[in-house]
CSV table of C-alpha atoms and ligand atoms in Angstrom, one decimal:
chain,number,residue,atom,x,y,z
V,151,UNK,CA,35.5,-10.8,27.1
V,152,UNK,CA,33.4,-9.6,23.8
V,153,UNK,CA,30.5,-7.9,24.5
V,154,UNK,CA,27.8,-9.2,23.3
V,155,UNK,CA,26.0,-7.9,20.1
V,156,UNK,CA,23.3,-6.2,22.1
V,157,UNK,CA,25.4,-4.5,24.4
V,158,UNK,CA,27.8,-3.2,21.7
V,159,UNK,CA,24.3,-2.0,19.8
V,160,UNK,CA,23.4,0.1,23.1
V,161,UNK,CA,26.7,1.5,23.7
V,162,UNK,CA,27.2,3.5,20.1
V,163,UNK,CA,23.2,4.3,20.6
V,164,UNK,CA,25.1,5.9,24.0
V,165,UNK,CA,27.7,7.6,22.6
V,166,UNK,CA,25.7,9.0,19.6
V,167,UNK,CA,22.9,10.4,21.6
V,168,UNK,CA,26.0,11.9,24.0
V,169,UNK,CA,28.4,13.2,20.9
V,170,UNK,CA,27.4,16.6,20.3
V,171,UNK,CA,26.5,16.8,16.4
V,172,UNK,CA,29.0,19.1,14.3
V,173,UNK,CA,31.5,19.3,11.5
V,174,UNK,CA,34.3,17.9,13.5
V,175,UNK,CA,32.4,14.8,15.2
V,176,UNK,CA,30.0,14.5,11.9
V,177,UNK,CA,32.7,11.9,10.6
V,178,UNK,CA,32.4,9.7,13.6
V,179,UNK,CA,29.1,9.9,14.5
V,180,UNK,CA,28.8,8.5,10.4
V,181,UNK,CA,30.8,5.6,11.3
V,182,UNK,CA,29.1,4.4,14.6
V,183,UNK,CA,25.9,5.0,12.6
V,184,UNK,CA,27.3,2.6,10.2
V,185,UNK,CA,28.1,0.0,12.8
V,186,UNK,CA,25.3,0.4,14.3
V,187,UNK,CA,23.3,-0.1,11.3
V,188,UNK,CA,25.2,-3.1,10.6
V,189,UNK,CA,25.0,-5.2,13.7
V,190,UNK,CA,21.4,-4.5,14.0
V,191,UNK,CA,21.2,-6.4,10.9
V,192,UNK,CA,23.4,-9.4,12.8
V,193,UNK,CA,21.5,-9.0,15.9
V,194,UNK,CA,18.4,-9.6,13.6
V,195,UNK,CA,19.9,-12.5,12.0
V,196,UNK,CA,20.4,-14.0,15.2
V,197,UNK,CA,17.3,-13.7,16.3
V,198,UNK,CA,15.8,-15.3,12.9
V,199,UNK,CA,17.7,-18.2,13.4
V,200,UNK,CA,16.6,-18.7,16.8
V,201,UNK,CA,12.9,-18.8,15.7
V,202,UNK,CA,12.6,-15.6,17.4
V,203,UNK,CA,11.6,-13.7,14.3
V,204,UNK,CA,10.6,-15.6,11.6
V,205,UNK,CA,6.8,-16.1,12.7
V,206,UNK,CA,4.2,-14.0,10.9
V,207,UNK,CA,0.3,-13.4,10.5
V,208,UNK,CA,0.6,-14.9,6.9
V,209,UNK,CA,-2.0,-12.9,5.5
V,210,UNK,CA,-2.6,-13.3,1.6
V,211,UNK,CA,-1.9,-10.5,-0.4
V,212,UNK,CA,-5.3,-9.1,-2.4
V,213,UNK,CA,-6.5,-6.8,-4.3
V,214,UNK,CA,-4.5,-3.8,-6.2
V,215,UNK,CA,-2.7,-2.4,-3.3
V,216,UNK,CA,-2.4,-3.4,0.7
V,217,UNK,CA,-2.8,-0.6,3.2
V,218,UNK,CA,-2.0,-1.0,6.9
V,219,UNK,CA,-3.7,0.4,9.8
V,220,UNK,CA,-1.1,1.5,12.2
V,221,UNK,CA,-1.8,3.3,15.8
V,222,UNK,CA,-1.5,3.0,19.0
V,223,UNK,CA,-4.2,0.8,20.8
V,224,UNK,CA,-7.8,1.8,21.1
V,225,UNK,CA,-7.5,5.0,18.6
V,226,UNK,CA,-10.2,3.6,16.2
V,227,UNK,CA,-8.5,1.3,13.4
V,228,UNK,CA,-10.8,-1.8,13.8
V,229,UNK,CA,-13.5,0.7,13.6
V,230,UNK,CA,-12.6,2.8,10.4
V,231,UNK,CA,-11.8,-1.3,8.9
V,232,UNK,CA,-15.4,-2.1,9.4
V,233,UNK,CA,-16.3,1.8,8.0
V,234,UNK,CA,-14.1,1.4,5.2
V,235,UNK,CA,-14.5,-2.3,3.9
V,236,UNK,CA,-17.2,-5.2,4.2
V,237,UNK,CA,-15.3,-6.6,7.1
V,238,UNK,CA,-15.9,-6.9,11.1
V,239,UNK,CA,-13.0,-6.7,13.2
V,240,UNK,CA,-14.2,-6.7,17.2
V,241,UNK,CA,-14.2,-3.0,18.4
V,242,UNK,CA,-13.7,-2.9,22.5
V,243,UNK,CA,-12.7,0.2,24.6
V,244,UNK,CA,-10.1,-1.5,26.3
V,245,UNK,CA,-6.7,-1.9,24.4
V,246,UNK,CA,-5.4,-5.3,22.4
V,247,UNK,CA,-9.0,-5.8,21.4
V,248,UNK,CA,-7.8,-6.8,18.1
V,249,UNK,CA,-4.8,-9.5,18.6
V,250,UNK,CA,-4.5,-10.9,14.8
V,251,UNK,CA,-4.7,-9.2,11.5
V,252,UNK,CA,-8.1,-8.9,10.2
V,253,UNK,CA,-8.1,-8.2,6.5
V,254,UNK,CA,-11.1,-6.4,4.5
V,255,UNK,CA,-11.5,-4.9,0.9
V,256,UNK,CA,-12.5,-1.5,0.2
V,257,UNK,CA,-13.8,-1.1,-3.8
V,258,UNK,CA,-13.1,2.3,-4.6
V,259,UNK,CA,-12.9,3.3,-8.3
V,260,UNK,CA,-13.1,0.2,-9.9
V,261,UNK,CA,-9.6,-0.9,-7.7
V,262,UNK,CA,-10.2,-3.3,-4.9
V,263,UNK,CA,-8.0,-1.9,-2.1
V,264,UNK,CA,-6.7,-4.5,0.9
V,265,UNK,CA,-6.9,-2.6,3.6
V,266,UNK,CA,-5.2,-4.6,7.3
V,267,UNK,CA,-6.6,-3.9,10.7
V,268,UNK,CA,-3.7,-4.6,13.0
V,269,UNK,CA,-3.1,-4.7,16.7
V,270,UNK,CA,-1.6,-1.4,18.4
V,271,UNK,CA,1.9,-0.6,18.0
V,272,UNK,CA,3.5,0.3,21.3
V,273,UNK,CA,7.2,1.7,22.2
V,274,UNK,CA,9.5,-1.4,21.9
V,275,UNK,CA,7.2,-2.8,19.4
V,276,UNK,CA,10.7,-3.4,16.6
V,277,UNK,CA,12.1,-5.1,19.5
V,278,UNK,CA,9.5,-8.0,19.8
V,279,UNK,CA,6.7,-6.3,22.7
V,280,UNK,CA,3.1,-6.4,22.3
V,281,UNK,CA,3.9,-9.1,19.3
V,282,UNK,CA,5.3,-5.9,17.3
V,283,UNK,CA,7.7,-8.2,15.1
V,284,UNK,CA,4.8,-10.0,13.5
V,285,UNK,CA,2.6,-6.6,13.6
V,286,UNK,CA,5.6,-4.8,11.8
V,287,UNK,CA,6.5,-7.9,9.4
V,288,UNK,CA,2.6,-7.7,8.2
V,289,UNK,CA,2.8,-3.5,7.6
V,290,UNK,CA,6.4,-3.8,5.8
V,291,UNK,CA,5.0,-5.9,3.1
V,292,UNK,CA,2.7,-3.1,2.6
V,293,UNK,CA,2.2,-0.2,-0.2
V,294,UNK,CA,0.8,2.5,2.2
V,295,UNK,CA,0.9,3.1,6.1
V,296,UNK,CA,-2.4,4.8,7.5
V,297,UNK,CA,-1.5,6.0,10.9
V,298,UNK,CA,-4.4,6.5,13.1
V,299,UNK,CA,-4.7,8.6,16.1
V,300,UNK,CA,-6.9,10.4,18.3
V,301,UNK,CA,-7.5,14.1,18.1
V,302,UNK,CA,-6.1,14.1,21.5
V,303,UNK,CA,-3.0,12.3,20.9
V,304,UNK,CA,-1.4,12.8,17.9
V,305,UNK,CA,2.2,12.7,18.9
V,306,UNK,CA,3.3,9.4,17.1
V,307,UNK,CA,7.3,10.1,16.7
V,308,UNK,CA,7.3,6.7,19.2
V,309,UNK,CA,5.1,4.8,16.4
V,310,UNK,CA,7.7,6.3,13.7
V,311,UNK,CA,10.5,5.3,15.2
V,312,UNK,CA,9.1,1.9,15.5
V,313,UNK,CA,8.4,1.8,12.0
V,314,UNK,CA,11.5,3.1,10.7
V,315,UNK,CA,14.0,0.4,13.1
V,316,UNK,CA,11.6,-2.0,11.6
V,317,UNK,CA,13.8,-0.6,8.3
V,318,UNK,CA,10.6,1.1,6.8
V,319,UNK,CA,10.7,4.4,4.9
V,320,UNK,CA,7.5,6.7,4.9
V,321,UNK,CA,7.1,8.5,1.8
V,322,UNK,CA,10.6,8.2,1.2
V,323,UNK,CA,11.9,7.4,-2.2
V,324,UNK,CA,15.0,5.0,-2.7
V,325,UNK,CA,18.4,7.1,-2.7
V,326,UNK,CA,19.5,6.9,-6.8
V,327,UNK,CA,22.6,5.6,-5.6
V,328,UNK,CA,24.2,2.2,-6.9
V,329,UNK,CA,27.1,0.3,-5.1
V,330,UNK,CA,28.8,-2.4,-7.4
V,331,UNK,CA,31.2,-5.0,-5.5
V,332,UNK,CA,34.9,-5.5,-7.4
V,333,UNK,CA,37.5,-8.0,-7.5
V,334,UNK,CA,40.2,-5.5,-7.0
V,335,UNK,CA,40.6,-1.3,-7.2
V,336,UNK,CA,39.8,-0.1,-3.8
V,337,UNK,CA,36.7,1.9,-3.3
V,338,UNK,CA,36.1,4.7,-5.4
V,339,UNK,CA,33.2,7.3,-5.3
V,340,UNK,CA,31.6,9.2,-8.1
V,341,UNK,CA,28.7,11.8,-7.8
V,342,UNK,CA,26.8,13.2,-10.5
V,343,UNK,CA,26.0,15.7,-8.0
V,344,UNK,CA,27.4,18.1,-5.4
V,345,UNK,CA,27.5,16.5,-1.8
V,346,UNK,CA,26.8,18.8,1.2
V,347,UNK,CA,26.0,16.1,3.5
V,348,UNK,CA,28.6,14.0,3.4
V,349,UNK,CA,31.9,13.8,2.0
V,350,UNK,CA,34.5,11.3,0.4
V,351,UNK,CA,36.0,10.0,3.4
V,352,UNK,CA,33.2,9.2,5.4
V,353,UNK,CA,31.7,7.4,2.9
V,354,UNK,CA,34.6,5.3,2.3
V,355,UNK,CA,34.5,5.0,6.2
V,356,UNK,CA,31.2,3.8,6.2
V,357,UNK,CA,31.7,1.8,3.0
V,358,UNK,CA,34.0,-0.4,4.8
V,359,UNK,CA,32.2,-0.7,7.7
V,360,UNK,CA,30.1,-2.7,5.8
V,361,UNK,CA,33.1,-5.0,4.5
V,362,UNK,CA,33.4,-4.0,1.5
V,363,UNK,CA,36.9,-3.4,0.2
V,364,UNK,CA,36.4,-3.2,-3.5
V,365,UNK,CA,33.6,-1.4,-4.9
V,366,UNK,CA,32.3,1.4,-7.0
V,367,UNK,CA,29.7,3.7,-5.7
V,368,UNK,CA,27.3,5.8,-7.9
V,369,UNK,CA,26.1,8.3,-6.5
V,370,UNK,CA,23.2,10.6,-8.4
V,371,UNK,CA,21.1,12.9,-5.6
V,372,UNK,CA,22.5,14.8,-2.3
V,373,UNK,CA,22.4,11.7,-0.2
V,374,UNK,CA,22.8,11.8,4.0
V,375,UNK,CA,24.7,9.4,5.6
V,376,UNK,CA,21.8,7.5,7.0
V,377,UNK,CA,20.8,7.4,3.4
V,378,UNK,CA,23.7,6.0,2.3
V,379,UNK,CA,23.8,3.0,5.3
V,380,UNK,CA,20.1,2.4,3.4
V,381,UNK,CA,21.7,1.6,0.6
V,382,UNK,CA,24.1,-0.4,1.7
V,383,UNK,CA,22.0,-2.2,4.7
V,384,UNK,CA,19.8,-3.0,0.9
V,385,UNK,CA,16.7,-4.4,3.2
V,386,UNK,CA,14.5,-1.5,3.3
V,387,UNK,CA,11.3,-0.4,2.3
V,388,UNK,CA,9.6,2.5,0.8
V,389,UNK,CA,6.5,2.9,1.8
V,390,UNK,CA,3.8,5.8,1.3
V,391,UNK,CA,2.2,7.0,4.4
V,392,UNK,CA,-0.6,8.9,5.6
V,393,UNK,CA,-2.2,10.3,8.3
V,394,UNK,CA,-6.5,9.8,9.7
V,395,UNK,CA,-7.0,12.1,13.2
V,396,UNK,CA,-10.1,9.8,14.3
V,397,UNK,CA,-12.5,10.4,17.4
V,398,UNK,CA,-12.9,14.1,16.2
V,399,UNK,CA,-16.4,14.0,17.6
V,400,UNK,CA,-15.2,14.4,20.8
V,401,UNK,CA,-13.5,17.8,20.2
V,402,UNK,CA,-14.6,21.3,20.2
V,403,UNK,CA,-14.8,24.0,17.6
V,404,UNK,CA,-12.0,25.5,19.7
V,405,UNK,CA,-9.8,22.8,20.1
V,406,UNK,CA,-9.7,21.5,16.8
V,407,UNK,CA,-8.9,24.7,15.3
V,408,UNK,CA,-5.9,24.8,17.4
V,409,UNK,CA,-4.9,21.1,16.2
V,410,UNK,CA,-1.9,21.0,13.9
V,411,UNK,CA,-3.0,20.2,10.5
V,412,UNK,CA,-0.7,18.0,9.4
V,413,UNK,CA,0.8,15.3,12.2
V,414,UNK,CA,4.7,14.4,12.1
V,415,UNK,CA,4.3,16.1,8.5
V,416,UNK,CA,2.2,13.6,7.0
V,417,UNK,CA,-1.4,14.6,4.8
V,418,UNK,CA,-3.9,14.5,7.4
V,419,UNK,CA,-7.8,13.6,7.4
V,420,UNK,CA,-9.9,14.4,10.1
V,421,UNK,CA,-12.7,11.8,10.5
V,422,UNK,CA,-15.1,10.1,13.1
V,423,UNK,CA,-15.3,6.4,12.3
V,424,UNK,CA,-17.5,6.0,14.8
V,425,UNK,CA,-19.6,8.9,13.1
V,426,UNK,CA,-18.9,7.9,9.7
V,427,UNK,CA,-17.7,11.3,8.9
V,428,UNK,CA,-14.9,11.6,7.2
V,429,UNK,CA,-15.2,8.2,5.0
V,430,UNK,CA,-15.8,9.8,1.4
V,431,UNK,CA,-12.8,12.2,1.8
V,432,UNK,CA,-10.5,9.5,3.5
V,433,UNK,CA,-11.3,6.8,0.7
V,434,UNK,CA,-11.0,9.3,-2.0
V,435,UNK,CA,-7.1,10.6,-1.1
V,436,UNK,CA,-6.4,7.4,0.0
V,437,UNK,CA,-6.5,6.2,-3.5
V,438,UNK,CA,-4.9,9.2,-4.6
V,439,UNK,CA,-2.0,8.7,-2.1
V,440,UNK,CA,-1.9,5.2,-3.9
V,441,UNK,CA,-1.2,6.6,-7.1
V,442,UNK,CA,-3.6,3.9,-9.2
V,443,UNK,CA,-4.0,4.1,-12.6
V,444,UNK,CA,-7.2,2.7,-14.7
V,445,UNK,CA,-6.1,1.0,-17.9
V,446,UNK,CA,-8.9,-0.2,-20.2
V,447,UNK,CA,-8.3,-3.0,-22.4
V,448,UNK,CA,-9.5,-3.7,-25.6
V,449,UNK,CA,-9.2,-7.1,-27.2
V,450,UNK,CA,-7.7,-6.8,-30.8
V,451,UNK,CA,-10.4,-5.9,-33.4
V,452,UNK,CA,-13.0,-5.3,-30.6
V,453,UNK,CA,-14.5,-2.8,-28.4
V,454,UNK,CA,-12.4,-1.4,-25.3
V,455,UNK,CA,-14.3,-2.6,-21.8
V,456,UNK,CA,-14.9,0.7,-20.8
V,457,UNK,CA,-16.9,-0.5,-17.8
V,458,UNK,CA,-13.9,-2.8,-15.6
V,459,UNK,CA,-10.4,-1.1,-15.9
V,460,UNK,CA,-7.6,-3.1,-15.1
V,461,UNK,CA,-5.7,-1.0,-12.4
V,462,UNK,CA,-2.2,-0.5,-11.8
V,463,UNK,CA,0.2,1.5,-10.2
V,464,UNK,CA,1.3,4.8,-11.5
V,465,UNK,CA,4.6,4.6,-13.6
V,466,UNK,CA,3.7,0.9,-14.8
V,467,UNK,CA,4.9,-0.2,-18.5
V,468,UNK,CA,3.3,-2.0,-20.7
V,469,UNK,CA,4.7,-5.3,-19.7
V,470,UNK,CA,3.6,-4.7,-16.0
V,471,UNK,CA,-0.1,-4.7,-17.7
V,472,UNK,CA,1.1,-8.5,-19.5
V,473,UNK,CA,2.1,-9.6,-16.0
V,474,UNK,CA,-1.2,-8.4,-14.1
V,475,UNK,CA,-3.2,-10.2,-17.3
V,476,UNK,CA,-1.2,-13.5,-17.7
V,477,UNK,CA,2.2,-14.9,-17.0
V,478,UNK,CA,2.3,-16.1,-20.6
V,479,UNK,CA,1.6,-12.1,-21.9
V,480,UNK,CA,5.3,-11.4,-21.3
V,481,UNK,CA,7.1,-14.5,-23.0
V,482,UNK,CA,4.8,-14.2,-26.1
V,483,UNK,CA,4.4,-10.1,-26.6
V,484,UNK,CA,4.5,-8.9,-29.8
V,485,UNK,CA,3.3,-5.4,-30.0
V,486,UNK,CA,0.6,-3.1,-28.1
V,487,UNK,CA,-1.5,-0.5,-29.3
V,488,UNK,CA,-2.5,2.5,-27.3
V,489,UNK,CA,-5.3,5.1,-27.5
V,490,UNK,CA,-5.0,7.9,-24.6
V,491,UNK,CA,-2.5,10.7,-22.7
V,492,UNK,CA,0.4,8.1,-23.4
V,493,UNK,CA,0.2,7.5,-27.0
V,494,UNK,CA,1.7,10.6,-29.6
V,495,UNK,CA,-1.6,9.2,-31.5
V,496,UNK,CA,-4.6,7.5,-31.5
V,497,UNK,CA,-3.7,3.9,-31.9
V,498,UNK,CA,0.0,4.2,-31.8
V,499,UNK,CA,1.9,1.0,-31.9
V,500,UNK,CA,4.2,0.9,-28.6
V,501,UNK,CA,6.5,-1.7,-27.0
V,502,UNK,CA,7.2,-3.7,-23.4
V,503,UNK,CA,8.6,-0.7,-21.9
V,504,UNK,CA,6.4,2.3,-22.8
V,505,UNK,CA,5.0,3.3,-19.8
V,506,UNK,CA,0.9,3.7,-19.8
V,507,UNK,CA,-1.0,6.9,-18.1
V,508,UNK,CA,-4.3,6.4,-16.6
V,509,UNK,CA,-7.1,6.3,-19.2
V,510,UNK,CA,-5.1,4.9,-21.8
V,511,UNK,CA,-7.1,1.9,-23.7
V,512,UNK,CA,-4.5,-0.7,-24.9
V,513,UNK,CA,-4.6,-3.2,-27.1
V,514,UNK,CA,-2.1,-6.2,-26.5
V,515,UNK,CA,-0.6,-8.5,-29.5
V,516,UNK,CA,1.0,-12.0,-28.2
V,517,UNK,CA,1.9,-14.7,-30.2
V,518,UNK,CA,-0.5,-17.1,-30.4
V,519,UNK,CA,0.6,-21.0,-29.3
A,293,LIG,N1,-16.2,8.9,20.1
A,293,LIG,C1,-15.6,8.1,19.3
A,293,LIG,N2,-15.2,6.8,19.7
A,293,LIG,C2,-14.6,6.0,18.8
A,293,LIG,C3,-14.3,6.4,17.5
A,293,LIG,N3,-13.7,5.4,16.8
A,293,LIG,C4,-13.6,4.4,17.7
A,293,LIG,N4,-14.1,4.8,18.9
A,293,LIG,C5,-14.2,4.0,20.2
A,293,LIG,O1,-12.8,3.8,20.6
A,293,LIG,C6,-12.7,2.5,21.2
A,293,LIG,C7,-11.6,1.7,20.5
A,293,LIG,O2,-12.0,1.4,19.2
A,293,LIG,P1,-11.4,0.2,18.3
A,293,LIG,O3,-11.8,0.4,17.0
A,293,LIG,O4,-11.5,-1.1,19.0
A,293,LIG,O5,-9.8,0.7,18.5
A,293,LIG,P2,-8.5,-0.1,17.9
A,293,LIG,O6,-7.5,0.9,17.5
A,293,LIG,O7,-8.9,-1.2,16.9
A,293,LIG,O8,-8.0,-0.8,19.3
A,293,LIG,P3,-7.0,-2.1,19.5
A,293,LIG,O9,-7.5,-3.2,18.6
A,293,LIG,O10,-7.2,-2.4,20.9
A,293,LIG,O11,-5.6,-1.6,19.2
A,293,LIG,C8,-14.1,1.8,21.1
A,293,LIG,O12,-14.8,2.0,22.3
A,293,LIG,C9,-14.7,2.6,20.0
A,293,LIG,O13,-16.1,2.6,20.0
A,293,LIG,C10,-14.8,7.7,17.0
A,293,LIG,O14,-14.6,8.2,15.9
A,293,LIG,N5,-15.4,8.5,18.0
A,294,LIG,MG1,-8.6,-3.1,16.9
């Protein structure tokens, strides 16, 4: 008989934690990873068409940019939420206090910052425990991940490795590698680049472990294989992440000088929420982890507002500005103007594309009717 999907899943998870990792097993440990990969994705299915996964806290998107609160339970999050933003989440000192996501905005340089209190994540959280699915549906939709833990616990690989079965990437940028699916031709690979990682046959390998037969893949950085099943698996997300060490009241002198200073490599903040120290520091790199920018806009043959920028992530165009103003800004764009960093001179006339650098004023043209 066929084993079932889940037993399959735990048997490669076997073998690739008891193959030793070198040159000679490198191409088969790429392929199981593969499968792997791919029948987590079916197992997932499943489970969405049972009902099992779909449910979700259905909390409204606000504000420039959504951060998520992520720790284990009782570390502090519904604490720093109330520090942080004009909302009251129930602080307890027992664990689960917080069992749905609370929501609350944090102004912070004229952008209005979402910021999601969210129950603790535990080990097995990806796989449905302590509600985890709908905890980790509500973080992936996401821009940033602020891990919380306690000065005394700041081990979170088990929180990480939640996080990143839940197909989420901390600070992680999307591999610059396309595939493109073909009626005939076989697979063929091309790299701008040298690959030390991986080479032509495992990729194929792991290529067709995905089912494709036909295809073209681009490939344009040093890409891993896990790197390459992200490509291909095409549901992840990239997400920035950062670290707050909270409760660091309770610590010595001595012990906190002996605390690593970044945890799991991620930018680290030392605070006390219940202290409210900390909270300038946090809020300030916070939105510089966010990487907002502050466009002012300044209606054709009037002054700019100077006093409520329109903000936007770093790297937007000017058609992301028509979008955040109104739908019908895009359809009806003539021309825009810019004054600032971006522009070669005051006032220069720029197009849709032309990507805008915080400070710049702009003016927008649109067709009128
Ligand atoms: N000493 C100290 N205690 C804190 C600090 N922050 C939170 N606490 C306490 O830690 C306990 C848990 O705080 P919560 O904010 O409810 O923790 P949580 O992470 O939201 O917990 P769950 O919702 O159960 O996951 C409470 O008793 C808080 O008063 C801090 O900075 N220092
Ligand atoms: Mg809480």
């Amino acid at each position: 008989m066929m084993a079932s999907i889940e037993e399959q899943i735990r048997e490669i998870e076997d073998e690739i934690t008891h193959t030793k990792y070198n040159k000679a097993t490198q191409g088969h440990i790429g392929k199981l990873k593969a499968k792997l990969a791919r029948l987590s994705q079916e197992s997932e299915k499943r489970l969405a068409a049972q009902g099992g996964s779909g449910k979700s806290y259905g909390v409204k998107k606000a504000g420039n940019a959504t951060v998520a609160l992520v720790g284990f339970p009782s570390v502090g999050k519904s604490t720093l939420l109330n520090n942080l933003t004009d909302a009251k989440s129930e602080i307890g000192h027992y664990h689960f206090t917080t069992l749905n996501v609370v929501p609350g905005v944090m102004e912070y340089k004229g952008a209005k910052i979402q910021i999601l209190d969210l129950p603790g994540l535990i080990k097995g959280a990806s796989k449905g425990r302590g509600r985890g699915r709908e905890v980790l549906s509500a973080v992936r939709s996401s821009d940033m991940v602020l891990l919380i833990v306690d000065v005394f616990h700041t081990d979170i690989s088990v929180i990480v490795r939640e996080l990143r079965l839940a197909g989420m990437r901390l600070n992680e940028k999307p591999p610059d590698t396309v595939i493109t699916k073909k009626e005939h031709g076989g697979i063929i690979v091309k790299s701008t680049v040298e690959l030390t990682h991986i080479d032509e046959d495992l990729i194929k390998a792991i290529v067709k472990e995905y089912g494709h037969i036909n295809a073209d893949i681009v490939i344009r950085e040093d890409i891993t294989e896990d790197q390459l099943i992200d490509v291909l698996a095409g549901n992840r997300v990239y997400v920035k992440a950062m670290v707050a060490m909270n409760k660091v009241d309770l610590a010595d002198e001595e012990f906190l000088q002996n605390v690593p200073e970044k945890v799991h490599g991620y930018h680290t903040v030392r605070v006390s929420a219940a202290l409210e120290r900390g909270m300038d520091v946090l809020r300030d790199e916070m939105y510089e982890e966010l990487e907002l920018i502050r466009i002012f806009m300044k209606p054709q043959g009037q002054e700019a507002d100077m006093v409520e920028p329109l903000v936007i992530r770093k790297g937007s165009s000017v058609g992301d500005v028509c979008d955040n103003i109104h739908r019908n800004f895009r359809p009806n764009f003539r021309y825009a103007m810019v004054w600032g960093e971006s522009g070669k001179f005051p006032g220069q006339m720029v197009g849709i594309d032309h990507k805008v650098i915080d400070g710049d004023i702009l003016s927008i043209i649109v067709r009128r009717g």
